[in-house]
Coordinates of C-alpha atoms in Angstrom, one line a residue:
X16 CA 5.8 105.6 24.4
X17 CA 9.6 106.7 24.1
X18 CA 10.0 104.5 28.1
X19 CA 13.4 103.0 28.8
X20 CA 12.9 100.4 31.9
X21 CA 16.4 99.3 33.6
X22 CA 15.2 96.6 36.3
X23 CA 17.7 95.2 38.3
X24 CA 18.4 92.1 40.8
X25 CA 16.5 90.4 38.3
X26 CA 16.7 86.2 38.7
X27 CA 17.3 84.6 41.8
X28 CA 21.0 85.6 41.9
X29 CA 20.0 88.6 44.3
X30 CA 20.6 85.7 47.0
X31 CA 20.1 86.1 50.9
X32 CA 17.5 89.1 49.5
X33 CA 15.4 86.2 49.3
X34 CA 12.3 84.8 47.7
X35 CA 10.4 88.4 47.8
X36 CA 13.0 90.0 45.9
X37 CA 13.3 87.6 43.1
X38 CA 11.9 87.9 40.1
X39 CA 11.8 85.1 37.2
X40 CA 8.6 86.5 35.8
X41 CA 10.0 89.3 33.9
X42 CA 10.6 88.3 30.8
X43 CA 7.4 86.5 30.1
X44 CA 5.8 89.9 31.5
X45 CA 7.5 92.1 29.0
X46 CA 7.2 90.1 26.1
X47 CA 3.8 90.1 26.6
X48 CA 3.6 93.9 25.8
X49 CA 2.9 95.1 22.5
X50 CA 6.0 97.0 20.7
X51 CA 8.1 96.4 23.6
X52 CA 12.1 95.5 23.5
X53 CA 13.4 93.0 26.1
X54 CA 17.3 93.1 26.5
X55 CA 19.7 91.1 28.7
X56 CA 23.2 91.6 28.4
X57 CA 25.6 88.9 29.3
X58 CA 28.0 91.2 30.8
X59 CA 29.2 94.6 31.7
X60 CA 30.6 95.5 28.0
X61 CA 27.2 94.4 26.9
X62 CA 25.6 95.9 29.5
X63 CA 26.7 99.3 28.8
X64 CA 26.6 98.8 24.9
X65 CA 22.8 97.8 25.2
X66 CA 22.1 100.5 27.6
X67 CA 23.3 102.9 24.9
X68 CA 21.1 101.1 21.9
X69 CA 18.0 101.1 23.7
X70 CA 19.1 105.4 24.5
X71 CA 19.5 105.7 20.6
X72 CA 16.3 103.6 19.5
X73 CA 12.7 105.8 19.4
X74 CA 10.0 102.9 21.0
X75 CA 10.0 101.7 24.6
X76 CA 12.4 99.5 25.7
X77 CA 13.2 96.2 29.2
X78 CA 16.6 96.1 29.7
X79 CA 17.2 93.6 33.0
X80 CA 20.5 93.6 34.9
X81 CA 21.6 91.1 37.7
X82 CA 23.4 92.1 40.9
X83 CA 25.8 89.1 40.7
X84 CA 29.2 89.7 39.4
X85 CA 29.8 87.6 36.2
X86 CA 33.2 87.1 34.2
X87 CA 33.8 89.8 31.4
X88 CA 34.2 87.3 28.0
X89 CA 33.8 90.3 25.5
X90 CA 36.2 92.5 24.4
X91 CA 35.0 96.6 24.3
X92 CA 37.3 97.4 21.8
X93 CA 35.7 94.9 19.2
X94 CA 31.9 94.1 20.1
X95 CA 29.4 95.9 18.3
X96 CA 25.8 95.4 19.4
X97 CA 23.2 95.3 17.5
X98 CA 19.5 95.0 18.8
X99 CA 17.6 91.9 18.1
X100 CA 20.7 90.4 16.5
X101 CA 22.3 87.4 18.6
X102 CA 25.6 86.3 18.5
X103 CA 27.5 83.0 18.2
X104 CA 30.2 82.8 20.6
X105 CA 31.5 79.1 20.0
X106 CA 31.5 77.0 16.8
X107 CA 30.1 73.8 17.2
X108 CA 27.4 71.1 14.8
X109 CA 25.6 68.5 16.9
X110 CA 23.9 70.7 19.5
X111 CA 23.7 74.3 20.1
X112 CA 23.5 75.9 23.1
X113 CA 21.1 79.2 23.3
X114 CA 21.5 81.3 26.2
X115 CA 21.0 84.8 27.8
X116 CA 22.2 87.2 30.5
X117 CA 24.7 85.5 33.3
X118 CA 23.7 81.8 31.8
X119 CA 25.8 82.6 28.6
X120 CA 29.1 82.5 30.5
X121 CA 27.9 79.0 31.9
X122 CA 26.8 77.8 28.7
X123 CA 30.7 77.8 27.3
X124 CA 31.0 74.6 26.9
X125 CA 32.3 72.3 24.0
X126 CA 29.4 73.5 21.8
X127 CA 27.5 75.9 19.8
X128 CA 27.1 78.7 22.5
X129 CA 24.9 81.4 20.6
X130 CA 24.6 84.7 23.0
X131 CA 20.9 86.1 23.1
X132 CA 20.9 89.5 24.0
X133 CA 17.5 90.8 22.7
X134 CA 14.5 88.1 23.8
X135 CA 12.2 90.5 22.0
X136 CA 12.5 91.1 19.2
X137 CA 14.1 87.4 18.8
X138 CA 17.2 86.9 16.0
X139 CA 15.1 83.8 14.7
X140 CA 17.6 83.3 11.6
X141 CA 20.7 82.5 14.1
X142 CA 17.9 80.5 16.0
X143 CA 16.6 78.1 13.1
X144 CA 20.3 78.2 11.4
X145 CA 21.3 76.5 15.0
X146 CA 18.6 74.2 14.7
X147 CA 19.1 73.0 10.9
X148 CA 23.2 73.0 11.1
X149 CA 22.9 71.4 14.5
X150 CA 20.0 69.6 14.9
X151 CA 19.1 70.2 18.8
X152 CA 18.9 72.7 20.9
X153 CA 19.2 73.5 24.7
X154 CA 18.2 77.0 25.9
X155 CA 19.3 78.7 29.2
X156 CA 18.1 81.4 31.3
X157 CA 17.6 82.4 34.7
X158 CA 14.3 82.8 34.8
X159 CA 10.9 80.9 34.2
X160 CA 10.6 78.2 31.7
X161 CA 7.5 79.3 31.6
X162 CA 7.3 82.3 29.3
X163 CA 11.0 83.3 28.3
X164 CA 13.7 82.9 26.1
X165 CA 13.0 78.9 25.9
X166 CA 9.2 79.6 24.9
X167 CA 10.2 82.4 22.4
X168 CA 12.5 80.2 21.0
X169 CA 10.5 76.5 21.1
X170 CA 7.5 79.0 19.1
X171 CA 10.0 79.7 16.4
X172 CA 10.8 76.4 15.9
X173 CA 7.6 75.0 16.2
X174 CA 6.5 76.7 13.5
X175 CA 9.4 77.1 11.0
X176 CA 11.8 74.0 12.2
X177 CA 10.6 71.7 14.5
X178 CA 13.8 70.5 16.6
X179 CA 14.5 68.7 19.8
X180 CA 14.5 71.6 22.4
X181 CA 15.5 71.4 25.9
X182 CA 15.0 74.2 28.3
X183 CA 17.2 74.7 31.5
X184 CA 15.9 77.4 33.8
X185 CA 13.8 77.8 36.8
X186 CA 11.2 74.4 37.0
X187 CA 8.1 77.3 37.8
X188 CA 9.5 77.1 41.4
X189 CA 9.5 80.5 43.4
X190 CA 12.5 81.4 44.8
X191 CA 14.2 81.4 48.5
X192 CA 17.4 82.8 50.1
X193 CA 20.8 82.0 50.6
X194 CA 24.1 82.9 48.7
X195 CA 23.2 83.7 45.0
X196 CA 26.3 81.0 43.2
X197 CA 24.5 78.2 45.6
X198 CA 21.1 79.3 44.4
X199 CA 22.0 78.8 41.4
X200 CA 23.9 75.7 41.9
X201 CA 20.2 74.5 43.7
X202 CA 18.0 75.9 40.8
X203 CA 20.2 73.8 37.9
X204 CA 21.5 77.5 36.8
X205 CA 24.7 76.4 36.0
X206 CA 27.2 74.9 33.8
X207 CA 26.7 71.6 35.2
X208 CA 23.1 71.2 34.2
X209 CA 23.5 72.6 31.0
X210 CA 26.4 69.9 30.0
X211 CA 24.1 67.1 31.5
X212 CA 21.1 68.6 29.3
X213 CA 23.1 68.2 26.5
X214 CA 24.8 64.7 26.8
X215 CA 21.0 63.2 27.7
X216 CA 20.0 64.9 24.1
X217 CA 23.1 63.4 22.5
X218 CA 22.4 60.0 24.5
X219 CA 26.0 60.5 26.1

């Protein structure tokens, strides 16, 4: 079916909404179905620019967006979008970080930052070129470990590259409230966790 799904408050970031409005599940729920797309933008310019792909594209599509407010990092004027294709924000050559939704802005630090937008279907050639160039990888998400873009990306690997992979998201822990940027603080969702991820992989 032709079905365009825009879910949002997805994460944990919905805050003092609390544990029964959270949901880390999704991903591993929609990637699960047959045929279907799962998009999550990193920010607003994304977020409208996907929104208009999945319009355009005949086949049903998951498109999450958070509540939170996040910094704008992409400039409208130059981004093109392009579904399942992600995109490498930073250069870098001994790690590579692999992120999606509000986890790419915290993943900006001095290293390969690559930007996935579309967690099904997955860009598995800037995955495994990541992986051979660089030689480990951390992924990021706010979500599950269990079942998202981590998983997606550890079966790609597994298969076609096997690489050290690190995954920083939610430890399968249900949520619980309190303000969203200290949730994420408590649930290692930040850019602190993802630069300690990576200097334990690089023995730093």
């Amino acid at each position: 079916l032709n079905v365009k799904i825009g879910a949002t408050h997805g994460g944990i970031s919905v805050g003092e909404d609390g544990a029964s409005h959270q949901c880390c599940e999704d991903f591993a729920l929609m990637r699960s179905i047959p045929g279907m797309t799962v998009i999550c933008p990193a920010d607003d310019v994304e977020a409208r620019a996907a929104v208009r792909a999945a319009y355009e594209m005949q086949g049903p599509v998951y498109l999450r967006f958070g509540r939170l407010a996040v910094p704008v990092f992409h400039d409208e004027a130059n981004y093109h979008f392009e579904l399942g294709k992600g995109e490498q924000i930073t250069e870098g050559d001994d790690i590579a970080i692999v992120a999606t939704g509000l986890m790419v802005n915290e993943a900006r630090i001095a290293a390969r930052v690559i930007n996935i937008h579309t967690i099904k279907p997955l860009d598995e050639d800037i995955i495994l070129k990541a992986a051979k160039e660089c030689g480990k990888i951390v992924t990021a998400e706010e979500h599950n470990v269990i079942g998202g873009l981590g998983e997606a990306v550890c079966a790609v690997l597994s298969e076609k590259c096997p690489t050290p992979v690190r995954r920083v998201g939610v430890q399968d822990k249900f949520g619980c409230s309190g303000p969203a940027w200290d949730l994420l603080k408590l649930y290692g969702l930040d850019a602190a966790t993802i630069c300690k991820t990576a200097k334990e992989m690089l023995g730093k």
